[in-house]
PDB file of C-alpha atoms and ligand atoms in Angstrom:
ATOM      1  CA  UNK A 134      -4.376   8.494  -0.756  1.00 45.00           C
ATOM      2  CA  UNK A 135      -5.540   6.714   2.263  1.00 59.00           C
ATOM      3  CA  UNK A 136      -1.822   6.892   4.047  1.00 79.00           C
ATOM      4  CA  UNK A 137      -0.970   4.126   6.576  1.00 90.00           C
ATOM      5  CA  UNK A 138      -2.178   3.662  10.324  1.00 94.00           C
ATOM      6  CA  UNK A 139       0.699   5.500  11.568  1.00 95.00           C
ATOM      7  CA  UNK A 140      -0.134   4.736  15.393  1.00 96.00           C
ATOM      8  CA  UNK A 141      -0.721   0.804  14.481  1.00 97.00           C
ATOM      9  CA  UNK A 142       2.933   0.600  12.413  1.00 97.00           C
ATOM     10  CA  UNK A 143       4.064   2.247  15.636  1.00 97.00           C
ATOM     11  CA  UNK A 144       3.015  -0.176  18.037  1.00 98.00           C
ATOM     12  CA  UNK A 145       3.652  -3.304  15.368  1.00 98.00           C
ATOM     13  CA  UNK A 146       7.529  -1.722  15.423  1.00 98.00           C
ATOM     14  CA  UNK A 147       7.720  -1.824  18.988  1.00 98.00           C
ATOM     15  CA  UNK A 148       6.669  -5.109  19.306  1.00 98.00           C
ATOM     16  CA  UNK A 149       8.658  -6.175  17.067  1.00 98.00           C
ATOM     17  CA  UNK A 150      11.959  -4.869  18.830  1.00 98.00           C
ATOM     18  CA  UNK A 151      10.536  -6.804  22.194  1.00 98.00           C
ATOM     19  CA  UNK A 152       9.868  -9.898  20.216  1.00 98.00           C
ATOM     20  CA  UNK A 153      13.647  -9.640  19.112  1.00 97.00           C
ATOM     21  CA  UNK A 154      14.872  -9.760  22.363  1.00 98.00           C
ATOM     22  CA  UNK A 155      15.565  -5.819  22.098  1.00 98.00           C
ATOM     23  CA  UNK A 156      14.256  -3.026  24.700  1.00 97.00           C
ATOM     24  CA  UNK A 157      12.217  -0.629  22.818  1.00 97.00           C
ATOM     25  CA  UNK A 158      12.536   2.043  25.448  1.00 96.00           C
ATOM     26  CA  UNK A 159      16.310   2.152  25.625  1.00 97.00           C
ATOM     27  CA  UNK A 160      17.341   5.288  23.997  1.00 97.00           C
ATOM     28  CA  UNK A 161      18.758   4.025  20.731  1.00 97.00           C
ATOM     29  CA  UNK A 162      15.496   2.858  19.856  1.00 98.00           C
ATOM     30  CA  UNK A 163      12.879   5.680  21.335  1.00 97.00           C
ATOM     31  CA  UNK A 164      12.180   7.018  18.289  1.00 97.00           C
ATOM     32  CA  UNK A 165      12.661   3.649  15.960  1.00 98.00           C
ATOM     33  CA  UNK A 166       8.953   3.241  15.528  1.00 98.00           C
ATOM     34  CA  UNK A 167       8.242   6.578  14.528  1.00 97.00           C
ATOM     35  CA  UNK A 168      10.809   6.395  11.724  1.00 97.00           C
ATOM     36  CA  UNK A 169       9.822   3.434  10.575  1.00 97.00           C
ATOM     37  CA  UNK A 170       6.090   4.910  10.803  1.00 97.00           C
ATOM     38  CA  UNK A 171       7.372   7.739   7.911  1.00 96.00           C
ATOM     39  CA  UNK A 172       9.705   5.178   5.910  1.00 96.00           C
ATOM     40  CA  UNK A 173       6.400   2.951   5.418  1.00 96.00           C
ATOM     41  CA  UNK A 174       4.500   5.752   4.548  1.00 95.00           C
ATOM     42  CA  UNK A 175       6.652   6.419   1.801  1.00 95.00           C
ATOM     43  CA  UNK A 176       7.144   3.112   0.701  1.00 96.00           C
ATOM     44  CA  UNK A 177       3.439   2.336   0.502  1.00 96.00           C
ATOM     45  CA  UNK A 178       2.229   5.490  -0.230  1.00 95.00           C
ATOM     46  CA  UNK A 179       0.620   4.198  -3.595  1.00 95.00           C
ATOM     47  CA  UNK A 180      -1.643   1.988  -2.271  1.00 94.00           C
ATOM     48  CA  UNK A 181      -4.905   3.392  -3.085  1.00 88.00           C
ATOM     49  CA  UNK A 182      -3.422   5.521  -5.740  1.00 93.00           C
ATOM     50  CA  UNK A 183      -4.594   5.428  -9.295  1.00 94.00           C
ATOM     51  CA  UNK A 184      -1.878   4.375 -11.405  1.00 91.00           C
ATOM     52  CA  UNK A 185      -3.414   5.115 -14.737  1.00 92.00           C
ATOM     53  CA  UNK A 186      -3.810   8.794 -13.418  1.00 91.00           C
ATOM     54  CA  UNK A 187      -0.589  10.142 -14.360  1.00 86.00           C
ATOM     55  CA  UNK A 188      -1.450   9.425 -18.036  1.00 89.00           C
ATOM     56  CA  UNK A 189      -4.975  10.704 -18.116  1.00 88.00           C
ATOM     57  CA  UNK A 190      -3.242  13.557 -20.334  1.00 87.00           C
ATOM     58  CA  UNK A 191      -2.448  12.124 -23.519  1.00 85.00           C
ATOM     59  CA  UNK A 192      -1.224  14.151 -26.495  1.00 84.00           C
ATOM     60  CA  UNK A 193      -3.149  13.112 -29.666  1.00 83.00           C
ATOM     61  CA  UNK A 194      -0.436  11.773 -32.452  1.00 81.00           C
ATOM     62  CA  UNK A 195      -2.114  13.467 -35.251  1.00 78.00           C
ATOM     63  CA  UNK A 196      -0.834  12.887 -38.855  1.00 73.00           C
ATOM     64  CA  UNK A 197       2.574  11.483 -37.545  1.00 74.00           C
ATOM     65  CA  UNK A 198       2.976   8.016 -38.628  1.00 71.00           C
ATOM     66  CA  UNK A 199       3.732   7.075 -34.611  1.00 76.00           C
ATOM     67  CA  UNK A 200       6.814   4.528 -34.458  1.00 88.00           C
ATOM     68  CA  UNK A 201       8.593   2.908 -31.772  1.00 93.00           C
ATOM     69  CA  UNK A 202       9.173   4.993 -27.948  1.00 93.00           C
ATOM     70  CA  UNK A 203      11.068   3.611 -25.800  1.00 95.00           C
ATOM     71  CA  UNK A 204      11.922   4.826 -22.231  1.00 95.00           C
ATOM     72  CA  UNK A 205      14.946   3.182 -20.790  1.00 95.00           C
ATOM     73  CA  UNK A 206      16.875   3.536 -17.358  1.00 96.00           C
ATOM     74  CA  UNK A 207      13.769   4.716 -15.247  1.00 97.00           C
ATOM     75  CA  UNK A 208      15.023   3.781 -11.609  1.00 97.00           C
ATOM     76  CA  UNK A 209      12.554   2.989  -9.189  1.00 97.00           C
ATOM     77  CA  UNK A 210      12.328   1.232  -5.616  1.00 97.00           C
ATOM     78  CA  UNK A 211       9.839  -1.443  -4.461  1.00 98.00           C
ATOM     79  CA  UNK A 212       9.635  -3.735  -1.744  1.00 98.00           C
ATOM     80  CA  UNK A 213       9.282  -6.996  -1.662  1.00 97.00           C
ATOM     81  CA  UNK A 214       5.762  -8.889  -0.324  1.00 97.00           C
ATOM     82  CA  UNK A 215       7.290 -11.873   0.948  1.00 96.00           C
ATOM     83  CA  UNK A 216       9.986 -10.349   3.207  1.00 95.00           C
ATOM     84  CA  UNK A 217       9.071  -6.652   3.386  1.00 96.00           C
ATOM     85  CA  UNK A 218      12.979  -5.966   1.917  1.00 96.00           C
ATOM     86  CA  UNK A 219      13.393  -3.125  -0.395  1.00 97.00           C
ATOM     87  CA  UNK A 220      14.287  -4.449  -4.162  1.00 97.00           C
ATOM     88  CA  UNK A 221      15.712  -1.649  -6.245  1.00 97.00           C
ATOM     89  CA  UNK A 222      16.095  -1.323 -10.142  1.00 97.00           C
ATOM     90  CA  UNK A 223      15.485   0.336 -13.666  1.00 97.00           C
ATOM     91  CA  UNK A 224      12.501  -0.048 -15.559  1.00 98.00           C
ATOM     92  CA  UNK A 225      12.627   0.195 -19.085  1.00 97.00           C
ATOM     93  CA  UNK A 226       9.124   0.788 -20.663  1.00 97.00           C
ATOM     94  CA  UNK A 227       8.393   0.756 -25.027  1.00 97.00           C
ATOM     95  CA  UNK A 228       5.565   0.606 -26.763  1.00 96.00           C
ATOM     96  CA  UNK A 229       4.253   1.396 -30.290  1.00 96.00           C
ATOM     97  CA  UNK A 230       1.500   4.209 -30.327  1.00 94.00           C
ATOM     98  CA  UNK A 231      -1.577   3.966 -32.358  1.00 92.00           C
ATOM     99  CA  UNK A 232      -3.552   7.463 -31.978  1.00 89.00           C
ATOM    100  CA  UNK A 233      -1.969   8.192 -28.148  1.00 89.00           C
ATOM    101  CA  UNK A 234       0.983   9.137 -26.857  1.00 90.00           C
ATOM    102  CA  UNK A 235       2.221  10.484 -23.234  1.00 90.00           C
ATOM    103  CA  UNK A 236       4.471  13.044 -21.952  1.00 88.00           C
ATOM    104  CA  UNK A 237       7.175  11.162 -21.201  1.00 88.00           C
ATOM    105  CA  UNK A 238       7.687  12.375 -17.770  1.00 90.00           C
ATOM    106  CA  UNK A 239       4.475  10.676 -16.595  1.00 93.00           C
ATOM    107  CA  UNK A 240       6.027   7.219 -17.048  1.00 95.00           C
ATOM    108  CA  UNK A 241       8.144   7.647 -13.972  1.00 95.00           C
ATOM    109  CA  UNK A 242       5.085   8.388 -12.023  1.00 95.00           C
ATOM    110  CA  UNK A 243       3.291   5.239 -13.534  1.00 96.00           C
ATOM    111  CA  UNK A 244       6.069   3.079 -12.304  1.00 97.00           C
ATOM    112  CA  UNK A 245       6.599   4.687  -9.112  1.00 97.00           C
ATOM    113  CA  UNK A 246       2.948   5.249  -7.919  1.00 96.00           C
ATOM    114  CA  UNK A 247       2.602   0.540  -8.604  1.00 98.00           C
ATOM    115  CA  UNK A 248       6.202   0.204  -7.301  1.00 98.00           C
ATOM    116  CA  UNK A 249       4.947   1.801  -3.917  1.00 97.00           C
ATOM    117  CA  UNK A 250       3.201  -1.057  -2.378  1.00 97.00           C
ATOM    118  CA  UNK A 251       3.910  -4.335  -1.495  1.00 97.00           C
ATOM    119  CA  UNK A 252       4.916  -6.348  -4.333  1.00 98.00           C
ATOM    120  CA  UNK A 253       6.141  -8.794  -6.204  1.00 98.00           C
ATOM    121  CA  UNK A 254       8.516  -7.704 -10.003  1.00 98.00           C
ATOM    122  CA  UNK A 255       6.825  -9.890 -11.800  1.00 98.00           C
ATOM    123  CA  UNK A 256       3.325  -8.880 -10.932  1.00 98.00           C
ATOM    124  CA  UNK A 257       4.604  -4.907 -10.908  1.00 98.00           C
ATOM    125  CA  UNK A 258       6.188  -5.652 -14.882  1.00 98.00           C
ATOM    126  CA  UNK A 259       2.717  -6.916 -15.697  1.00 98.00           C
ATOM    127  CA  UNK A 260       0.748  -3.938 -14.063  1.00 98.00           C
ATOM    128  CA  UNK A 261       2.832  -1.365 -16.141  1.00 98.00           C
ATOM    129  CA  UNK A 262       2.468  -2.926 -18.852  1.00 98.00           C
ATOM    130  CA  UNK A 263      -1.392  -3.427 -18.726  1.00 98.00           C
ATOM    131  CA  UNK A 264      -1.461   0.587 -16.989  1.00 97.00           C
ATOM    132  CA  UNK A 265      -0.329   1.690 -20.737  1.00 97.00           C
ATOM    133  CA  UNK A 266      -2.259  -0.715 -22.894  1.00 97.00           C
ATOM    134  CA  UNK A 267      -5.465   0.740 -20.880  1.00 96.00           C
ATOM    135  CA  UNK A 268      -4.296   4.663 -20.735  1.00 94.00           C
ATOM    136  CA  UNK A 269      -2.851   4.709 -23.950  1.00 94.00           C
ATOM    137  CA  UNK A 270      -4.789   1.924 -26.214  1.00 95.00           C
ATOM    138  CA  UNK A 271      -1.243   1.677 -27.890  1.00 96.00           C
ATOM    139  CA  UNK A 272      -0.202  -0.834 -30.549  1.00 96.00           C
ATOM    140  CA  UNK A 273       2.261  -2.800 -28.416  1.00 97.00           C
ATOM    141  CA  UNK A 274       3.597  -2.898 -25.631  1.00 98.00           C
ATOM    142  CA  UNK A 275       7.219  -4.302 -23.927  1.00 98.00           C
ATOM    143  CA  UNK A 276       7.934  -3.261 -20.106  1.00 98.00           C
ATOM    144  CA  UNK A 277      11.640  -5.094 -18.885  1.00 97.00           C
ATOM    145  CA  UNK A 278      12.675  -4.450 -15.220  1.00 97.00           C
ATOM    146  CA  UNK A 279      15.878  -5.395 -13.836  1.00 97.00           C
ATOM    147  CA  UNK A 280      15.957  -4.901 -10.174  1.00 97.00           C
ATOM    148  CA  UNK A 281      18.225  -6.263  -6.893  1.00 96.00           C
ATOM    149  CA  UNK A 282      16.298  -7.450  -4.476  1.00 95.00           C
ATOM    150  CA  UNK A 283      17.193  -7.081  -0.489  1.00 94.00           C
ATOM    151  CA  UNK A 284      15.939 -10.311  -0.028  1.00 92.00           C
ATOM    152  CA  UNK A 285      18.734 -12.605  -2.140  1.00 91.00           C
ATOM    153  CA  UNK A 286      21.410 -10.039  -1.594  1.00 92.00           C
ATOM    154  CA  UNK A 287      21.402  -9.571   2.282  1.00 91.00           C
ATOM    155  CA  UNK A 288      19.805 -12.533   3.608  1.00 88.00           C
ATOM    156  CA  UNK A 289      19.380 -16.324   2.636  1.00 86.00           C
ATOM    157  CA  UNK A 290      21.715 -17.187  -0.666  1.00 84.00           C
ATOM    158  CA  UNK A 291      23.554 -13.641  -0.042  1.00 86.00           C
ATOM    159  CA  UNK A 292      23.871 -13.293  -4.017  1.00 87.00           C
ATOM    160  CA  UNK A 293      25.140  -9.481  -3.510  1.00 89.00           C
ATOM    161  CA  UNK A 294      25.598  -9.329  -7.650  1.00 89.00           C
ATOM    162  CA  UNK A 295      22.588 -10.964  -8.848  1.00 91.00           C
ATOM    163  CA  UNK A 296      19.824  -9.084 -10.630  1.00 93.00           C
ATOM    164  CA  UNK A 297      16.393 -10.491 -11.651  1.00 95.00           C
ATOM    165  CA  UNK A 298      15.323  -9.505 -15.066  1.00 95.00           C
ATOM    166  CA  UNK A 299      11.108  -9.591 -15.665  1.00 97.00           C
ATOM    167  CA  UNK A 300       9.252  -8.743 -19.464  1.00 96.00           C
ATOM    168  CA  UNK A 301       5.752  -8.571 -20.119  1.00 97.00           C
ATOM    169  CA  UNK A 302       4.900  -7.703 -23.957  1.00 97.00           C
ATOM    170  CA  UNK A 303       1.522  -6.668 -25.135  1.00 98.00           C
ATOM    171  CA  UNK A 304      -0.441  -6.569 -28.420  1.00 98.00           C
ATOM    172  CA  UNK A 305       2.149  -6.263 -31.584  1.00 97.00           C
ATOM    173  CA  UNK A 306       5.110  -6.545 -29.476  1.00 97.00           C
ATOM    174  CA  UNK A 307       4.015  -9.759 -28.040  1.00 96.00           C
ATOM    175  CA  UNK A 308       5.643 -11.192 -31.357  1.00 96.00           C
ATOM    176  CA  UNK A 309       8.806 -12.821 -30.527  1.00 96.00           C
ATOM    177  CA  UNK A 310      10.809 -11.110 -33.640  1.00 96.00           C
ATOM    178  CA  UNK A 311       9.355  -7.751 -32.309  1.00 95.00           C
ATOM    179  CA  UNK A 312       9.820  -8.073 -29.191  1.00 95.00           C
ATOM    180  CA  UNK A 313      13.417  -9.508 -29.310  1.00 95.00           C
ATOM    181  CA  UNK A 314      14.242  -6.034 -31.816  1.00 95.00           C
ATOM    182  CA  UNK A 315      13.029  -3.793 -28.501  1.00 95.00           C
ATOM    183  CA  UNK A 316      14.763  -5.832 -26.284  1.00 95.00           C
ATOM    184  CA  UNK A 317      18.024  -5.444 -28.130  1.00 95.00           C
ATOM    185  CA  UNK A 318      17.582  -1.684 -28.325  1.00 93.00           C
ATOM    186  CA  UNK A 319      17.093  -1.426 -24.348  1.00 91.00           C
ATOM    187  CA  UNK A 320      19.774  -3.324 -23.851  1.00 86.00           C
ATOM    188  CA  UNK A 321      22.396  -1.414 -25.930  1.00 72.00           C
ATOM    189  CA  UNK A 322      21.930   1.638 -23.503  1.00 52.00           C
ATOM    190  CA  UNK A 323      21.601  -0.765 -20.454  1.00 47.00           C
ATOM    191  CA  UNK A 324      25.237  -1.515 -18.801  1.00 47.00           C
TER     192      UNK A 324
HETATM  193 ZN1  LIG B 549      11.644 -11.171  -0.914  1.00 91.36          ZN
END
């Protein structure tokens, strides 16, 4: 990891505050910069990372005839790109193995480790699902995330209910049929 410049957020924060028309020395606010200093350390704290790391372990299928897995309900948190809000959701990840699979606790990691820098859901649905067609050479592959974003529920339109829904499909799932089959089976556990 190369973390963040800690002492640069620090000094960005407090001029922020001033630029608000806020004192950044009055007590309240001492130790603002700071915090925000370890909450951007966390929520960038994959920048740099591999992604594909997490699934360098694969478990060889053998002379199983691999079918469908499907991972649903994996929450994760992101933020935004454009406003620096968080956006919050589940990712649901399937795909159809050819010689490959994972453990299936690595697919949290996947998702949190490209979640963890600034971004954009429809760019971080496509990474995920381009992270498993490289680690795992699989068949297919469907990723749907369904996240809130900070930045339409709190601010600007205020839409506190609305969710934004993102696929990306890959290889044999990439056919509409096949793909519209996994969707259905996310969505039965979904809601
Ligand atoms: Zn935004």
């Amino acid at each position: 990891m190369t973390g963040i410049d800690r002492a640069r957020v620090e000094a960005a924060v407090a001029e922020l505050l001033a630029a608000i028309g806020e004192d950044p020395a009055r007590p309240g606010l001492r130790e603002t910069p700071s915090k925000v200093a370890d909450a951007y350390a966390e929520f960038f704290s994959g920048l740099g990372e591999d992604p594909i790391a997490p699934l360098r372990e694969t478990i060889p299928v053998g002379d199983v005839e691999p079918e469908l897995v499907i991972v649903r309900d994996l929450e994760f948190r992101s933020v935004c790109e454009h406003h620096l809000l968080p956006f919050l959701g589940r990712a649901h990840l399937a795909y159809l193995p050819a010689e490959k699979v994972v453990g299936l606790g690595r697919l949290p990691q996947l998702v949190d480790t490209l979640a963890a820098r600034p971004q954009l859901q429809e760019r971080l649905t496509e990474q995920i699902a381009d992270a498993l067609v490289q680690a795992l050479e699989p068949r297919g592959v469907v990723v749907v995330l369904d996240a809130q974003h900070q930045c339409v529920t709190t601010r600007g339109a205020r839409q506190v209910h609305s969710t934004t829904v993102t696929v990306a499909s890959r290889g044999e799932l990439d056919d509409p049929v096949r793909r519209a089959e996994v969707i259905t089976l996310i969505g039965s556990a979904a809601q």
